[in-house]
Coordinates of C-alpha atoms in Angstrom, one line a residue:
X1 CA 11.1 22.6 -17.9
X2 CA 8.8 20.8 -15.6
X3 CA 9.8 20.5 -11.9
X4 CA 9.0 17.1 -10.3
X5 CA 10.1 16.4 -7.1
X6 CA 10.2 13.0 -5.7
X7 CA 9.8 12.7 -1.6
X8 CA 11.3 9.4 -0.5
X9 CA 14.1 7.2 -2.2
X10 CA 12.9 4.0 -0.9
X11 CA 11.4 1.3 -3.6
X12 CA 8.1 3.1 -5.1
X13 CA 10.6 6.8 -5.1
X14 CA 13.6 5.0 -6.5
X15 CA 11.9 3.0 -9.2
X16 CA 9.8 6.1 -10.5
X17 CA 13.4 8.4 -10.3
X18 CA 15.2 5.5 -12.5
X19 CA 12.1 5.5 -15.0
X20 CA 11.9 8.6 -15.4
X21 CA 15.4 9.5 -16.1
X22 CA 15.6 6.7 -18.6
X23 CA 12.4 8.2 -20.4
X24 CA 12.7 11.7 -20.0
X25 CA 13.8 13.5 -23.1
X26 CA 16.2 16.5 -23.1
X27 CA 15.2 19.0 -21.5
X28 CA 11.7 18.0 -20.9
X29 CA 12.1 18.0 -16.7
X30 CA 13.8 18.2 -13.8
X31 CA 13.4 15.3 -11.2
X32 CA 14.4 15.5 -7.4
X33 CA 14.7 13.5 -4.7
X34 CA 14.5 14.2 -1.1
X35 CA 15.6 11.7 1.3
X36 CA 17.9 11.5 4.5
X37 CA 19.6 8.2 3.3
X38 CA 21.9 8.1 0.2
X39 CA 20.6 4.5 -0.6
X40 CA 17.7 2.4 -0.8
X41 CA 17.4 -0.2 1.6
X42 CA 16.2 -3.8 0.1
X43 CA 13.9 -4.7 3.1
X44 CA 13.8 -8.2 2.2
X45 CA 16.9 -9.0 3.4
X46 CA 17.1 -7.3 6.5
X47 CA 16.6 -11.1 8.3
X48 CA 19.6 -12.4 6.5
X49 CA 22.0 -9.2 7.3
X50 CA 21.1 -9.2 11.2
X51 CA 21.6 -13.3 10.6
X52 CA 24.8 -12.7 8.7
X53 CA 24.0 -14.5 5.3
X54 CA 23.9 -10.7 3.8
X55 CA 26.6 -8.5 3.8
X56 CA 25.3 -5.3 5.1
X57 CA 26.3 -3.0 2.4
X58 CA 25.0 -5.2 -0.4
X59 CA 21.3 -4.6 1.1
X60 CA 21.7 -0.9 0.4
X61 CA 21.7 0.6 -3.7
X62 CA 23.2 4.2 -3.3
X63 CA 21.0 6.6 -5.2
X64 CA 23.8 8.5 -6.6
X65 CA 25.3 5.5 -8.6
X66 CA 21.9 4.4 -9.6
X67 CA 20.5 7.6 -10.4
X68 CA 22.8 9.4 -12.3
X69 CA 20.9 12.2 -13.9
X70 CA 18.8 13.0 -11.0
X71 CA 18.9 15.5 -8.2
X72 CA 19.5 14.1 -4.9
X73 CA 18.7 16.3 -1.4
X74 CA 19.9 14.8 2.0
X75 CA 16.9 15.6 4.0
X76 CA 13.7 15.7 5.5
X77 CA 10.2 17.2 3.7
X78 CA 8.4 18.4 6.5
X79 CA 5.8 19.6 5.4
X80 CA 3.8 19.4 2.0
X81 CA 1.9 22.6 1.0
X82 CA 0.4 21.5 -2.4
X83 CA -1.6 24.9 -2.7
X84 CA 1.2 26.7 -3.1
X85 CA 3.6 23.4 -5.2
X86 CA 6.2 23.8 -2.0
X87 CA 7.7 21.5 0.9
X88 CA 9.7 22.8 3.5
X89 CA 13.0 20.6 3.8
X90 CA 15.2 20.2 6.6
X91 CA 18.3 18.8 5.4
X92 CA 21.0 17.3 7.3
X93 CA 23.0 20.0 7.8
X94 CA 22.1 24.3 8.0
X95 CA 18.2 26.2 8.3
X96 CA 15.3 24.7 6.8
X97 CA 13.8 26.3 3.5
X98 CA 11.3 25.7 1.0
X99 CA 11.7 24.3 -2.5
X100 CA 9.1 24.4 -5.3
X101 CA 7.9 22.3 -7.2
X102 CA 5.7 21.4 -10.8
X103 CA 4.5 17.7 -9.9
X104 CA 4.9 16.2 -6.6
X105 CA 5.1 12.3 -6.2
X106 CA 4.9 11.4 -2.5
X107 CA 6.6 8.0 -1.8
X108 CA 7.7 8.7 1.5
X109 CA 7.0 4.7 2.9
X110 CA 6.0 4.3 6.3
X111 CA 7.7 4.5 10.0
X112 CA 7.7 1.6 12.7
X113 CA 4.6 1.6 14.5
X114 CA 5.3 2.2 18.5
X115 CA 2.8 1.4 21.3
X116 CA 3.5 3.5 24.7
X117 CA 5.0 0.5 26.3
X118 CA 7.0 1.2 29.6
X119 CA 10.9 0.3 28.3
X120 CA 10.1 -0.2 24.8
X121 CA 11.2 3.0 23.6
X122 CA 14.2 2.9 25.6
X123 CA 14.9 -0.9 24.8
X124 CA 13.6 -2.2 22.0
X125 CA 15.5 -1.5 18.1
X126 CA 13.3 -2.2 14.8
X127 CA 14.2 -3.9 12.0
X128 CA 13.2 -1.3 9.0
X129 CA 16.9 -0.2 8.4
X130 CA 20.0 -1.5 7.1
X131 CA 21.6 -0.4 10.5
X132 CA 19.3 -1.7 13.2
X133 CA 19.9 -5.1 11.3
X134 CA 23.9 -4.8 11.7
X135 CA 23.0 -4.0 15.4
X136 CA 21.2 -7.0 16.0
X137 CA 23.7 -9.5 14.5
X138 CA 26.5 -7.6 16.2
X139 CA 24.7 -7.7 19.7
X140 CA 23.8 -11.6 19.3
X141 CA 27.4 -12.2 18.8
X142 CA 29.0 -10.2 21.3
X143 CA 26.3 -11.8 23.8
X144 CA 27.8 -14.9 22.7
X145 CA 31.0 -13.7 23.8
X146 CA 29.6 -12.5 27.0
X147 CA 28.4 -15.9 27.8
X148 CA 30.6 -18.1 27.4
X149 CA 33.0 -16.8 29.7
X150 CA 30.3 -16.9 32.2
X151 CA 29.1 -19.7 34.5
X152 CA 25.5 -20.6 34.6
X153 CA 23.3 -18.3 35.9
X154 CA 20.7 -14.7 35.5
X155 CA 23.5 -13.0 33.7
X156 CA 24.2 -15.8 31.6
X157 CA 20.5 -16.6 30.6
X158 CA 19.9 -13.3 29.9
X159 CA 22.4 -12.8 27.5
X160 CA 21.2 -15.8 25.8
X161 CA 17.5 -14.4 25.8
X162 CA 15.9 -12.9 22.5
X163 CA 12.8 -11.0 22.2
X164 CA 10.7 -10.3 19.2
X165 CA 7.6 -8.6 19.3
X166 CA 5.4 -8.6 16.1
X167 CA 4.2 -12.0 14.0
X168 CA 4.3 -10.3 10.7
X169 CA 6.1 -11.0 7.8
X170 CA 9.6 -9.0 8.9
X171 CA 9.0 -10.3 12.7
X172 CA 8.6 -13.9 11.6
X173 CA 11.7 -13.8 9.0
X174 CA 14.2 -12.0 11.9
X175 CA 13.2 -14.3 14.2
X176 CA 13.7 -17.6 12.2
X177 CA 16.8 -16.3 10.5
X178 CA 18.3 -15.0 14.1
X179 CA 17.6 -18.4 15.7
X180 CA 19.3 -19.8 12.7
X181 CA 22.2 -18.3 13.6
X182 CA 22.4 -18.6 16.8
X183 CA 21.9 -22.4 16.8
X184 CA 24.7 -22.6 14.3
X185 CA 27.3 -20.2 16.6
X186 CA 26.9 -23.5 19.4
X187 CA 29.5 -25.4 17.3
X188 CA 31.8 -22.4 18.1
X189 CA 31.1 -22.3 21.6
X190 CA 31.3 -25.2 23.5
X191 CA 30.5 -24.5 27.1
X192 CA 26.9 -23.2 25.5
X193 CA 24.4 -25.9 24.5
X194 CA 20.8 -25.4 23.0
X195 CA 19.3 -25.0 26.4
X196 CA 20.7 -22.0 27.2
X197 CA 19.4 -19.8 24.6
X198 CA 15.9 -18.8 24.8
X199 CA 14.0 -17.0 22.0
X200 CA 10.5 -15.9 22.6
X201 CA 7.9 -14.6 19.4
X202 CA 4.9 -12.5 20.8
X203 CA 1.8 -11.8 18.7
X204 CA -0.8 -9.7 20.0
X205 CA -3.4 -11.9 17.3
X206 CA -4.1 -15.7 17.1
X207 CA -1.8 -16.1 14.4
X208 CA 1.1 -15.3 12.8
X209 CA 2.3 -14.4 9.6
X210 CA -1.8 -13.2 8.3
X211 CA -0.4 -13.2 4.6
X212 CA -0.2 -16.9 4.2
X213 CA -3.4 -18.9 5.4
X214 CA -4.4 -20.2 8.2
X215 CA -2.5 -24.0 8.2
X216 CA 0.9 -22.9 6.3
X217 CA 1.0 -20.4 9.3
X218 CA 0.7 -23.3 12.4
X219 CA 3.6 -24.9 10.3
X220 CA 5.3 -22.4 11.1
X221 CA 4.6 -21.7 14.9
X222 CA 5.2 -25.6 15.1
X223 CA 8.9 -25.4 12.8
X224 CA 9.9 -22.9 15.1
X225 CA 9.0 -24.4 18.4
X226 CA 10.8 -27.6 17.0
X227 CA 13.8 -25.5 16.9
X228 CA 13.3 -24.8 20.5
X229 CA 11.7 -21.3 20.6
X230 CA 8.7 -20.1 22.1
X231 CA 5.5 -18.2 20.1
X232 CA 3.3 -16.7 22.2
X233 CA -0.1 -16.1 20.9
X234 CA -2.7 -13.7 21.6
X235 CA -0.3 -11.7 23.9
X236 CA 1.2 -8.8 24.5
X237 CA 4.4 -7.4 25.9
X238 CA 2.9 -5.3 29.6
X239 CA 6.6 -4.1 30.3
X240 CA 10.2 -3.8 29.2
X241 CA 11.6 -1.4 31.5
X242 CA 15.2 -2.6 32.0
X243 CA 15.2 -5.5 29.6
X244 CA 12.7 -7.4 32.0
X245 CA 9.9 -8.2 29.7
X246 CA 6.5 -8.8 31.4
X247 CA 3.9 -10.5 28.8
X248 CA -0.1 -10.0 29.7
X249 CA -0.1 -13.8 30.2
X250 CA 1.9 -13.0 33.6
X251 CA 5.0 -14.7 32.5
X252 CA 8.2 -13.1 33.2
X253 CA 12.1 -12.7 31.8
X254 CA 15.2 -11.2 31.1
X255 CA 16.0 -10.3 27.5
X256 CA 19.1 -8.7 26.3
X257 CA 17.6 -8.2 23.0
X258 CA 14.1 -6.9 22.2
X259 CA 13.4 -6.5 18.3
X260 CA 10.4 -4.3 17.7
X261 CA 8.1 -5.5 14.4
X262 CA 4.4 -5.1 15.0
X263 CA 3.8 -3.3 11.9
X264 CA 4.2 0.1 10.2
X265 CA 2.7 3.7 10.7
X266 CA 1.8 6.4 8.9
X267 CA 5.0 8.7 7.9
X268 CA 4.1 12.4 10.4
X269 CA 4.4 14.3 7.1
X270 CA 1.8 12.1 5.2
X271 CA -0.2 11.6 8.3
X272 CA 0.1 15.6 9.8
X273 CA 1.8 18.1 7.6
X274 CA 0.3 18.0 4.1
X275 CA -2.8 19.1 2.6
X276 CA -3.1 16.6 0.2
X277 CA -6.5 13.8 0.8
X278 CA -5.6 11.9 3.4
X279 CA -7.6 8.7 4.8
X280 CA -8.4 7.8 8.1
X281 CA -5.1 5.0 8.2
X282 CA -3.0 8.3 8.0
X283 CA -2.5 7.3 4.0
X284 CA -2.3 9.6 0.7
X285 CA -5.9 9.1 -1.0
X286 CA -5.2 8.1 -4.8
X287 CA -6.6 6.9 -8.0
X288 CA -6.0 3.0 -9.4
X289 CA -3.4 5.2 -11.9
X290 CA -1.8 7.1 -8.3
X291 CA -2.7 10.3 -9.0
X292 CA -3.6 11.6 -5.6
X293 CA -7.8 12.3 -5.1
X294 CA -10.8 10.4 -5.9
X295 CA -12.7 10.1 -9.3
X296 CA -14.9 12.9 -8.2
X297 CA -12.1 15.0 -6.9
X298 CA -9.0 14.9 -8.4
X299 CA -6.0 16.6 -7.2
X300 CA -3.9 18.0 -10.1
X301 CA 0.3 16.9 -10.8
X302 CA 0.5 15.2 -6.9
X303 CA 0.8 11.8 -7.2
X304 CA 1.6 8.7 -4.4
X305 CA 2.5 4.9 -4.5
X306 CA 4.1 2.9 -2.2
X307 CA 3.4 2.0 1.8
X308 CA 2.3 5.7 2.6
X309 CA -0.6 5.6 0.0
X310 CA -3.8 4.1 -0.2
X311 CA -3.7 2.4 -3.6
X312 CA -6.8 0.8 -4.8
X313 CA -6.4 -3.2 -5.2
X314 CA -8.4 -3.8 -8.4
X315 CA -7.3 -7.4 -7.9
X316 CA -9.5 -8.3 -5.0
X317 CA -13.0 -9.3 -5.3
X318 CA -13.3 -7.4 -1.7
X319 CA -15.0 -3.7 -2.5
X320 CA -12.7 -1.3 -1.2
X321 CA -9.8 -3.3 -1.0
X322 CA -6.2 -1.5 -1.0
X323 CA -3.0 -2.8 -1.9
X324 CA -0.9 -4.7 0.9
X325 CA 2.0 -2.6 1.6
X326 CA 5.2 -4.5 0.6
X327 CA 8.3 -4.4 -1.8
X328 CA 6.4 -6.5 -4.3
X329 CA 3.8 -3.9 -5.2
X330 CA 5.8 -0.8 -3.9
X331 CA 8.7 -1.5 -7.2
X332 CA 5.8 -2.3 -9.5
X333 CA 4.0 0.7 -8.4
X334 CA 7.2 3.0 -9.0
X335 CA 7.8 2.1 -12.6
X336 CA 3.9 2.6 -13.5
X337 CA 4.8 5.7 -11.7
X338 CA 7.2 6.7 -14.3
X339 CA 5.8 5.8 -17.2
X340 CA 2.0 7.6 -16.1
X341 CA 3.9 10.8 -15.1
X342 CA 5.1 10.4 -18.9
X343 CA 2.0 10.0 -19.9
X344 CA 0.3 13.0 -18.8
X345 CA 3.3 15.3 -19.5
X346 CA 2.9 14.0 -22.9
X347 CA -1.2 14.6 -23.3
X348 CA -1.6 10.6 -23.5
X349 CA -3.7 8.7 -20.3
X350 CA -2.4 7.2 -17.5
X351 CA -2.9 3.1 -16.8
X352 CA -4.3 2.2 -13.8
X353 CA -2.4 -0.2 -11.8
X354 CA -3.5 -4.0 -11.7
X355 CA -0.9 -6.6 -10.1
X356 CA -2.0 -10.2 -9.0
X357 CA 0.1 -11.5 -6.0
X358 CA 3.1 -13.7 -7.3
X359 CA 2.0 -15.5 -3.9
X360 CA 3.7 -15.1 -0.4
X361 CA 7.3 -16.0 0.2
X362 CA 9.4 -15.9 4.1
X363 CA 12.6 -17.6 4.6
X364 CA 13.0 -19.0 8.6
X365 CA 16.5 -19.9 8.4
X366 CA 19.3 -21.4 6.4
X367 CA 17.8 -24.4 4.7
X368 CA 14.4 -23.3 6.1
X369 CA 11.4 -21.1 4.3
X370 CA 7.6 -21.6 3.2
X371 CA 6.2 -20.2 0.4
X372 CA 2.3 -20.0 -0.5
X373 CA 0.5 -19.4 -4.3
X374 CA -3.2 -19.9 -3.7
X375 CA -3.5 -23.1 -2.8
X376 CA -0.2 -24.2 -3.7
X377 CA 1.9 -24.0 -0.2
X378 CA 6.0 -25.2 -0.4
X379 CA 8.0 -25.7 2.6
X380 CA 11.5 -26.1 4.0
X381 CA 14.3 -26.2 1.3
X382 CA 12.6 -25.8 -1.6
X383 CA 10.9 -22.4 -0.8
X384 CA 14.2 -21.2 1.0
X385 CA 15.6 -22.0 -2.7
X386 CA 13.2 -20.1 -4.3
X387 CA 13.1 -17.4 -1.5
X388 CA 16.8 -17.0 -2.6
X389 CA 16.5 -17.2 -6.3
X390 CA 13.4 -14.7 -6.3
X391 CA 15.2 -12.1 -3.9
X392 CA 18.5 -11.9 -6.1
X393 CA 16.6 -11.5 -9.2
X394 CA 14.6 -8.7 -7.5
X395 CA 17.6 -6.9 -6.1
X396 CA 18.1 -3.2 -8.2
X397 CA 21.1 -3.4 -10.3
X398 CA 23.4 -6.5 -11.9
X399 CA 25.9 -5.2 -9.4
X400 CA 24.1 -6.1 -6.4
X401 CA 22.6 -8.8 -8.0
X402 CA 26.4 -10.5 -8.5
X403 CA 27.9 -9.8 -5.3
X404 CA 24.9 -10.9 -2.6
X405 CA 25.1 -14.3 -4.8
X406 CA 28.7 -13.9 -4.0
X407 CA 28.2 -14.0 -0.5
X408 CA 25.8 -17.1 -0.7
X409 CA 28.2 -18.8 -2.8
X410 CA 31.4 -18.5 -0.3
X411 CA 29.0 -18.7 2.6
X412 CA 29.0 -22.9 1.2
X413 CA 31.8 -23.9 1.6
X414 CA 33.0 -21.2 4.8
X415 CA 30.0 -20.8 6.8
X416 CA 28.7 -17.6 8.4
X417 CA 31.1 -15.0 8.9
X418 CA 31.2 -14.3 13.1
X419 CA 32.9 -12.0 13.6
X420 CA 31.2 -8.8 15.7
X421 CA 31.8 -5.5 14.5
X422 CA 30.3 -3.4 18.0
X423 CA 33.4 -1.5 18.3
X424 CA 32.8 0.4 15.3
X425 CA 30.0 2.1 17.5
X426 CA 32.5 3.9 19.5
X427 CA 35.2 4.1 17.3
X428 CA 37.7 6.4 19.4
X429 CA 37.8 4.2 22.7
X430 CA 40.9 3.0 22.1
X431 CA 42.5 6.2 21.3
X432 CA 41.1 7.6 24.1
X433 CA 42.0 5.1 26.8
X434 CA 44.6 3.2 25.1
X435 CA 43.1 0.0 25.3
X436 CA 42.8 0.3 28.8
X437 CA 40.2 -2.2 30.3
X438 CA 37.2 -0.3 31.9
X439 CA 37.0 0.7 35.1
X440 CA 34.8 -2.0 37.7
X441 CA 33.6 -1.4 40.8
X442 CA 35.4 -2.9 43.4
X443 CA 33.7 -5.6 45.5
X444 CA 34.5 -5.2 49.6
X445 CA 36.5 -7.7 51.0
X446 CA 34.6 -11.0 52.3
X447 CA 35.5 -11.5 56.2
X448 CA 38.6 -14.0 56.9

């Protein structure tokens, strides 16, 4: 029985786990997967969790329901020693210790690229996960509740401050949906008005969102300045250290909230601790059919798909051209995955993989989106419609399918739900204190 071990459960991992357990035949192999979370997260709607149009749990797919007949490890691969068909794993709990394998398939995704910016790291939160996104709804609308007990003033317009950094596709999406809701929270509190809240979008480039073209992306800078926010282009964030952000044009603020989205970075054990082909981006060299190696040099049962490989793109004219690294061609990549790993277990020939972009799609906002096929560009309702319609459709499993339409439904006719969860956080604090209020510093007496 063949041993194939799967590192990563995210789209490209799950999709070529579910294959093969619905191809494999009795007997015929063993499939594992290694990851630290028990559930795939559906990126694509991050935005609409942290903006409350998503219930949290219905942008995760647990493995174990989904993948039945497959082997799931809580953990880490540290370290890929292909010589010898081995990782080292270091799971959640106990020692590390090595696990062999027949065929490795390397879909570990990538991490959130970091610059060494003063305050960032201490901060800043991403949006990659299903719980940074619960973090950042839950900290808009306790800010909310912060300031409207509070008279005009730094503390006020502070809490009222938001901070994205990054004018890709995720930045762009959590900052549109995040000012979406908290435009809509005004008509809940009425001592705040639309001048208090300030939301600024940095981009280091000239532009934002570089999938789309050039003129669907200034509608976009211009819808979201109409809504009252500020893009700032071709700049940088200098400092964040205690939530004061300092941009490289000189201008200065308070933020409460800095969300962290300039782009992805190699995974360490891709990029550092394997000796599989790896390019100079940090990626897993492979094949048009993901086998890992070159036409020249081919690296025997280790394959790669996904954001942490460099998958030729034999739909662009451009030589050299690699596949852009996003759900739509991480899912796709997964199944061919599955049914090459068949292939060659079975004597027959890999495909190689060939998708054409189904076009560029970003939702900004209840009611709000663009979308972009070729020439063909859509804006406001419409592509927020078919933003919708595509992402539920695309969504792993009827199940999640069915309840995140659910939520849309009931989210007519009773709005948002906002209610801030923080407290779970720190669950204990009111067994511990008793719902005591905390402690303040006492202020000294002001002279009679």
């Amino acid at each position: 029985m063949q041993r194939i071990l799967i590192i990563g459960g995210g789209y490209a991992g799950f999709y070529a786990a579910r294959g093969l357990a619905r191809r494999l035949r009795p007997g015929e192999a063993e499939v594992t997967v290694i990851d630290p979370r028990p559930y795939l997260t559906y990126q694509p709607f991050l935005p609409e969790v942290a903006a409350g149009s998503v219930e949290a749990r219905h942008a995760a797919v647990s493995l174990r329901r989904h993948l039945p007949h497959t082997r799931l490890l809580p953990g880490w691969v540290t370290e890929i020693d292909h010589a010898r068909r081995q990782v080292r794993v270091r799971p959640l709990d106990g020692p590390e210790f090595r696990l062999g394998y027949d065929v490795v398939v390397v879909t570990a995704g990538a991490v959130t690229r970091t610059h060494p910016v003063p305050g960032i790291a201490e901060q800043a939160i991403g949006l990659k996960h299903v719980e940074e996104a619960v973090a950042i709804r839950d900290r808009i609308l306790t800010a909310f509740d912060r300031a409207a007990a509070l008279p005009p003033g730094p503390t006020r317009r502070r809490l009222l401050t938001v901070t994205f950094v990054g004018g890709g596709f995720s930045g762009v999406e959590g900052f549109g949906e995040v000012l979406s809701l908290a435009t809509a929270l005004l008509r809940s509190y009425p001592t705040l008005t639309l001048a208090d809240l300030s939301f600024h979008l940095v981009e280091a480039t000239g532009r934002i969102l570089p999938e789309v073209t050039e003129r669907p992306g200034r509608w976009v800078v211009r819808e979201l300045e109409k809504r009252g926010a500020r893009v700032h282009l071709d700049t940088t964030v200098v400092s964040a250290l205690d939530g004061h952000v300092v941009l490289s044009t000189g201008e200065e603020f308070d933020s409460e909230l800095i969300v962290w989205t300039a782009g992805n970075g190699p995974n360490p054990v891709v990029h550092r601790h394997t000796d599989l082909p790896v390019n100079g981006r940090g990626l897993v060299v492979v094949r048009p059919d993901l086998r890992v190696g070159t036409e020249e040099q081919p690296v025997p049962d280790a394959w790669a798909a996904g954001d942490d490989a460099a998958v030729p793109d034999l739909a662009s004219a451009l030589p050299g051209a690699l596949t852009t690294p996003n759900a739509q061609h991480a899912f796709r990549q997964g199944k061919l995955l599955a049914r090459n790993i068949i292939a060659t277990l079975r004597g027959r020939q890999p495909r190689r993989y060939l998708h054409h972009s189904l076009g560029s799609i970003a939702t900004l906002g209840l009611g709000r989106g663009i979308f972009q096929y070729r020439r063909l560009v859509l804006t406001g309702p419409p592509a927020w419609l078919l933003h919708r319609g595509y992402h539920v459709l695309a969504v792993p499993s009827w199940e999640r399918k069915v309840r995140v339409a659910a939520i849309w439904l009931a989210a007519l006719f009773f709005g948002r739900d906002i209610v801030s969860l923080t407290a779970v956080t720190q669950p204990r604090a009111a067994f511990v204190t008793g719902d005591e209020p905390p402690a303040v510093t006492k202020l000294p007496l002001e002279p009679s």
